[in-house]
């Protein structure tokens, strides 16, 4: 059984006579047929909290002779918004325009993310503690980074931050491979091999992009009509097969021909997501 208990900021009052002072919501049960001795079984659930605050997710197994290990809790801090740092490699800042339009499409619609825009030189000089105040750093088709900036971003991610990297027409494959991938020791998920020009052939009603079995795009797989139907990929950067097969690298979405388009990799306490085509 899964239960969500909401403790919204400024709205919760103590109720000593109840098990929980927050508002409890029973979620659909999760089926685990069997767990063998010494085995670990993982299930994913989706929990939505509509207000900022310190919220709780409680999970409970059916009663048995050992009741102590049948119930667990996790406290999750939900803020009003998460901070995203945009670093744009386009001279006209068009990548940031597209990105910010997604994060703030309408004044009445809050996506839970706020963005701040800087240039690549900012990463060279920014103190690590200032960088740590952001939740995600988005590198939007940035041609190059100073060695100091690469080191700061790697430490930022290992400490729990998120990196989102878009590789487009400005991206330097040699720089990515030598400075960001570094034979698998850097933060970039894969080694890049070439930029491939793609011809628009076949049924244009058939989506070129397909979401994989991955938590990032999992909700989109449940839609009756693909949200990628109007998306066309004209250039895609290819990753080498051996780096794609490395442990810990997951495909979030594939592009034309089933080739990996969006990749995900854990690094320390953080994560890196890379998209192998540009926004423009």
GROMACS .gro file of C-alpha atoms in nm:
model
  280
    1UNK     CA    1   0.000   0.000   0.000
    2UNK     CA    2   0.115   0.352  -0.081
    3UNK     CA    3  -0.007   0.661   0.099
    4UNK     CA    4   0.074   1.028   0.040
    5UNK     CA    5   0.049   1.269   0.332
    6UNK     CA    6   0.056   1.636   0.244
    7UNK     CA    7   0.201   1.894   0.485
    8UNK     CA    8   0.162   2.212   0.282
    9UNK     CA    9   0.360   2.516   0.401
   10UNK     CA   10   0.155   2.736   0.634
   11UNK     CA   11  -0.166   2.531   0.614
   12UNK     CA   12  -0.106   2.232   0.842
   13UNK     CA   13  -0.217   2.239   1.204
   14UNK     CA   14  -0.115   1.980   1.466
   15UNK     CA   15  -0.375   1.711   1.544
   16UNK     CA   16  -0.238   1.498   1.831
   17UNK     CA   17  -0.546   1.275   1.831
   18UNK     CA   18  -0.479   1.159   1.473
   19UNK     CA   19  -0.204   0.941   1.329
   20UNK     CA   20  -0.110   1.222   1.088
   21UNK     CA   21  -0.168   1.595   1.104
   22UNK     CA   22  -0.136   1.623   0.727
   23UNK     CA   23  -0.392   1.539   0.462
   24UNK     CA   24  -0.359   1.167   0.378
   25UNK     CA   25  -0.439   1.022   0.035
   26UNK     CA   26  -0.451   0.650  -0.040
   27UNK     CA   27  -0.281   0.571  -0.371
   28UNK     CA   28  -0.336   0.265  -0.593
   29UNK     CA   29  -0.171  -0.046  -0.442
   30UNK     CA   30   0.146  -0.186  -0.597
   31UNK     CA   31   0.171  -0.560  -0.665
   32UNK     CA   32   0.485  -0.750  -0.567
   33UNK     CA   33   0.413  -1.120  -0.615
   34UNK     CA   34   0.713  -1.250  -0.422
   35UNK     CA   35   1.047  -1.146  -0.277
   36UNK     CA   36   1.295  -1.429  -0.236
   37UNK     CA   37   1.540  -1.438   0.053
   38UNK     CA   38   1.828  -1.199  -0.008
   39UNK     CA   39   1.656  -1.053  -0.316
   40UNK     CA   40   1.572  -0.690  -0.388
   41UNK     CA   41   1.262  -0.594  -0.587
   42UNK     CA   42   1.199  -0.241  -0.716
   43UNK     CA   43   0.869  -0.076  -0.811
   44UNK     CA   44   0.806   0.279  -0.928
   45UNK     CA   45   0.508   0.490  -0.824
   46UNK     CA   46   0.398   0.840  -0.916
   47UNK     CA   47   0.301   1.077  -0.637
   48UNK     CA   48   0.187   1.433  -0.704
   49UNK     CA   49   0.193   1.707  -0.439
   50UNK     CA   50   0.017   2.023  -0.550
   51UNK     CA   51   0.160   2.259  -0.288
   52UNK     CA   52   0.511   2.329  -0.153
   53UNK     CA   53   0.599   2.190   0.188
   54UNK     CA   54   0.744   1.884   0.362
   55UNK     CA   55   0.539   1.591   0.239
   56UNK     CA   56   0.548   1.222   0.324
   57UNK     CA   57   0.527   0.904   0.117
   58UNK     CA   58   0.444   0.597   0.326
   59UNK     CA   59   0.466   0.239   0.197
   60UNK     CA   60   0.337  -0.066   0.382
   61UNK     CA   61   0.359  -0.440   0.323
   62UNK     CA   62   0.091  -0.684   0.442
   63UNK     CA   63   0.120  -0.794   0.804
   64UNK     CA   64   0.338  -1.092   0.881
   65UNK     CA   65   0.528  -1.239   1.176
   66UNK     CA   66   0.794  -0.966   1.154
   67UNK     CA   67   0.599  -0.641   1.168
   68UNK     CA   68   0.900  -0.414   1.223
   69UNK     CA   69   1.009  -0.403   0.859
   70UNK     CA   70   0.664  -0.376   0.700
   71UNK     CA   71   0.632   0.003   0.697
   72UNK     CA   72   0.862   0.281   0.580
   73UNK     CA   73   0.835   0.658   0.531
   74UNK     CA   74   1.017   0.915   0.323
   75UNK     CA   75   0.993   1.289   0.376
   76UNK     CA   76   1.012   1.489   0.053
   77UNK     CA   77   1.069   1.863   0.044
   78UNK     CA   78   0.872   2.030  -0.236
   79UNK     CA   79   0.966   2.389  -0.310
   80UNK     CA   80   0.765   2.654  -0.492
   81UNK     CA   81   1.009   2.626  -0.782
   82UNK     CA   82   1.335   2.469  -0.885
   83UNK     CA   83   1.614   2.689  -1.018
   84UNK     CA   84   1.754   2.617  -1.363
   85UNK     CA   85   2.071   2.787  -1.491
   86UNK     CA   86   2.069   2.828  -1.871
   87UNK     CA   87   2.402   2.854  -2.054
   88UNK     CA   88   2.335   2.930  -2.422
   89UNK     CA   89   2.584   2.863  -2.701
   90UNK     CA   90   2.386   3.052  -2.967
   91UNK     CA   91   2.485   3.414  -3.032
   92UNK     CA   92   2.121   3.520  -3.062
   93UNK     CA   93   2.028   3.325  -2.747
   94UNK     CA   94   1.758   3.139  -2.940
   95UNK     CA   95   1.808   2.819  -2.740
   96UNK     CA   96   1.727   3.004  -2.418
   97UNK     CA   97   1.418   3.153  -2.582
   98UNK     CA   98   1.281   2.809  -2.671
   99UNK     CA   99   1.374   2.668  -2.332
  100UNK     CA  100   1.222   2.952  -2.132
  101UNK     CA  101   0.904   2.935  -2.340
  102UNK     CA  102   0.862   2.577  -2.223
  103UNK     CA  103   0.937   2.661  -1.859
  104UNK     CA  104   0.703   2.964  -1.858
  105UNK     CA  105   0.449   2.921  -2.140
  106UNK     CA  106   0.185   3.132  -1.965
  107UNK     CA  107   0.173   3.358  -1.662
  108UNK     CA  108  -0.115   3.152  -1.522
  109UNK     CA  109   0.063   2.818  -1.568
  110UNK     CA  110   0.337   2.736  -1.318
  111UNK     CA  111   0.568   2.452  -1.417
  112UNK     CA  112   0.760   2.458  -1.089
  113UNK     CA  113   1.081   2.580  -1.255
  114UNK     CA  114   1.240   2.922  -1.288
  115UNK     CA  115   1.532   2.994  -1.519
  116UNK     CA  116   1.827   3.231  -1.509
  117UNK     CA  117   2.039   3.294  -1.817
  118UNK     CA  118   2.418   3.338  -1.827
  119UNK     CA  119   2.706   3.292  -2.072
  120UNK     CA  120   2.974   3.024  -2.060
  121UNK     CA  121   3.224   3.258  -1.890
  122UNK     CA  122   2.997   3.265  -1.585
  123UNK     CA  123   3.075   2.898  -1.513
  124UNK     CA  124   3.448   2.971  -1.506
  125UNK     CA  125   3.419   3.237  -1.235
  126UNK     CA  126   3.113   3.135  -1.032
  127UNK     CA  127   3.186   3.018  -0.674
  128UNK     CA  128   3.091   2.649  -0.622
  129UNK     CA  129   2.851   2.741  -0.340
  130UNK     CA  130   2.663   2.978  -0.574
  131UNK     CA  131   2.641   2.709  -0.841
  132UNK     CA  132   2.512   2.465  -0.579
  133UNK     CA  133   2.210   2.692  -0.520
  134UNK     CA  134   2.074   2.579  -0.859
  135UNK     CA  135   1.897   2.247  -0.909
  136UNK     CA  136   1.989   2.204  -1.276
  137UNK     CA  137   2.247   2.350  -1.513
  138UNK     CA  138   2.140   2.334  -1.878
  139UNK     CA  139   2.421   2.355  -2.135
  140UNK     CA  140   2.237   2.458  -2.452
  141UNK     CA  141   2.467   2.375  -2.744
  142UNK     CA  142   2.773   2.534  -2.583
  143UNK     CA  143   3.084   2.503  -2.810
  144UNK     CA  144   3.349   2.505  -2.535
  145UNK     CA  145   3.401   2.535  -2.162
  146UNK     CA  146   3.706   2.637  -1.962
  147UNK     CA  147   3.871   2.355  -1.762
  148UNK     CA  148   3.767   2.530  -1.439
  149UNK     CA  149   3.404   2.527  -1.555
  150UNK     CA  150   3.420   2.155  -1.642
  151UNK     CA  151   3.556   2.072  -1.296
  152UNK     CA  152   3.287   2.280  -1.123
  153UNK     CA  153   3.008   2.118  -1.323
  154UNK     CA  154   3.138   1.770  -1.247
  155UNK     CA  155   3.153   1.841  -0.874
  156UNK     CA  156   2.808   2.006  -0.894
  157UNK     CA  157   2.661   1.690  -1.043
  158UNK     CA  158   2.842   1.447  -0.812
  159UNK     CA  159   2.703   1.644  -0.518
  160UNK     CA  160   2.344   1.596  -0.632
  161UNK     CA  161   2.286   1.855  -0.906
  162UNK     CA  162   2.138   1.783  -1.247
  163UNK     CA  163   2.301   1.851  -1.584
  164UNK     CA  164   2.101   1.880  -1.906
  165UNK     CA  165   2.321   1.899  -2.216
  166UNK     CA  166   2.195   1.974  -2.566
  167UNK     CA  167   2.434   1.900  -2.854
  168UNK     CA  168   2.353   2.088  -3.174
  169UNK     CA  169   2.522   2.267  -3.460
  170UNK     CA  170   2.765   2.457  -3.234
  171UNK     CA  171   2.886   2.150  -3.047
  172UNK     CA  172   3.250   2.049  -3.094
  173UNK     CA  173   3.263   1.669  -3.096
  174UNK     CA  174   3.634   1.659  -3.017
  175UNK     CA  175   3.589   1.886  -2.715
  176UNK     CA  176   3.296   1.677  -2.587
  177UNK     CA  177   3.491   1.353  -2.622
  178UNK     CA  178   3.820   1.477  -2.476
  179UNK     CA  179   3.697   1.713  -2.203
  180UNK     CA  180   3.345   1.601  -2.108
  181UNK     CA  181   3.338   1.226  -2.185
  182UNK     CA  182   3.707   1.149  -2.110
  183UNK     CA  183   3.691   0.776  -2.191
  184UNK     CA  184   3.390   0.737  -1.963
  185UNK     CA  185   3.535   0.914  -1.658
  186UNK     CA  186   3.373   1.253  -1.730
  187UNK     CA  187   3.012   1.361  -1.694
  188UNK     CA  188   2.900   1.327  -2.059
  189UNK     CA  189   2.720   0.991  -2.098
  190UNK     CA  190   2.863   0.872  -2.434
  191UNK     CA  191   3.141   0.917  -2.688
  192UNK     CA  192   3.031   1.102  -3.005
  193UNK     CA  193   3.132   0.984  -3.353
  194UNK     CA  194   2.971   1.201  -3.622
  195UNK     CA  195   2.693   1.444  -3.715
  196UNK     CA  196   2.443   1.279  -3.947
  197UNK     CA  197   2.216   1.468  -4.185
  198UNK     CA  198   1.874   1.303  -4.195
  199UNK     CA  199   1.635   1.299  -4.490
  200UNK     CA  200   1.265   1.334  -4.419
  201UNK     CA  201   1.135   1.015  -4.577
  202UNK     CA  202   0.849   0.777  -4.512
  203UNK     CA  203   0.519   0.848  -4.344
  204UNK     CA  204   0.532   1.200  -4.200
  205UNK     CA  205   0.241   1.110  -3.972
  206UNK     CA  206   0.460   0.853  -3.800
  207UNK     CA  207   0.656   1.008  -3.508
  208UNK     CA  208   1.033   1.018  -3.557
  209UNK     CA  209   1.089   1.026  -3.182
  210UNK     CA  210   0.979   0.743  -2.954
  211UNK     CA  211   0.988   0.754  -2.573
  212UNK     CA  212   1.162   0.458  -2.409
  213UNK     CA  213   1.064   0.275  -2.090
  214UNK     CA  214   1.221   0.543  -1.874
  215UNK     CA  215   1.074   0.749  -1.586
  216UNK     CA  216   1.145   1.087  -1.751
  217UNK     CA  217   0.902   1.037  -2.040
  218UNK     CA  218   0.693   0.752  -1.896
  219UNK     CA  219   0.373   0.964  -1.864
  220UNK     CA  220   0.388   1.047  -2.238
  221UNK     CA  221   0.374   0.678  -2.331
  222UNK     CA  222   0.023   0.660  -2.186
  223UNK     CA  223  -0.119   0.921  -2.426
  224UNK     CA  224  -0.334   0.800  -2.715
  225UNK     CA  225  -0.162   1.041  -2.958
  226UNK     CA  226   0.215   1.085  -2.953
  227UNK     CA  227   0.322   1.439  -2.857
  228UNK     CA  228   0.621   1.391  -3.089
  229UNK     CA  229   0.407   1.367  -3.405
  230UNK     CA  230   0.495   1.720  -3.524
  231UNK     CA  231   0.865   1.692  -3.440
  232UNK     CA  232   1.116   1.647  -3.724
  233UNK     CA  233   1.485   1.572  -3.670
  234UNK     CA  234   1.712   1.710  -3.944
  235UNK     CA  235   2.049   1.656  -3.778
  236UNK     CA  236   2.145   1.401  -3.516
  237UNK     CA  237   2.480   1.339  -3.351
  238UNK     CA  238   2.576   0.972  -3.341
  239UNK     CA  239   2.718   0.802  -3.031
  240UNK     CA  240   2.957   0.508  -3.052
  241UNK     CA  241   2.797   0.171  -2.981
  242UNK     CA  242   3.046   0.067  -2.715
  243UNK     CA  243   2.983   0.383  -2.510
  244UNK     CA  244   2.606   0.340  -2.545
  245UNK     CA  245   2.634  -0.011  -2.403
  246UNK     CA  246   2.831   0.102  -2.098
  247UNK     CA  247   2.681   0.031  -1.757
  248UNK     CA  248   2.458   0.305  -1.622
  249UNK     CA  249   2.371   0.467  -1.958
  250UNK     CA  250   1.995   0.454  -2.030
  251UNK     CA  251   1.803   0.562  -2.338
  252UNK     CA  252   1.526   0.811  -2.260
  253UNK     CA  253   1.409   0.849  -2.622
  254UNK     CA  254   1.519   0.728  -2.963
  255UNK     CA  255   1.520   0.923  -3.288
  256UNK     CA  256   1.492   0.825  -3.654
  257UNK     CA  257   1.597   0.466  -3.720
  258UNK     CA  258   1.574   0.385  -3.351
  259UNK     CA  259   1.904   0.557  -3.278
  260UNK     CA  260   1.950   0.699  -2.924
  261UNK     CA  261   1.843   1.063  -2.911
  262UNK     CA  262   1.818   1.138  -2.536
  263UNK     CA  263   2.042   0.959  -2.286
  264UNK     CA  264   2.050   0.948  -1.907
  265UNK     CA  265   2.337   0.862  -1.674
  266UNK     CA  266   2.385   0.882  -1.300
  267UNK     CA  267   2.698   1.054  -1.169
  268UNK     CA  268   2.761   1.048  -0.795
  269UNK     CA  269   2.446   1.179  -0.629
  270UNK     CA  270   2.330   1.361  -0.945
  271UNK     CA  271   2.221   1.284  -1.300
  272UNK     CA  272   2.317   1.388  -1.652
  273UNK     CA  273   2.069   1.395  -1.941
  274UNK     CA  274   2.205   1.456  -2.292
  275UNK     CA  275   2.008   1.528  -2.611
  276UNK     CA  276   2.192   1.456  -2.935
  277UNK     CA  277   2.022   1.717  -3.153
  278UNK     CA  278   1.977   2.092  -3.125
  279UNK     CA  279   1.670   2.297  -3.039
  280UNK     CA  280   1.715   2.508  -3.350
   0.00000   0.00000   0.00000
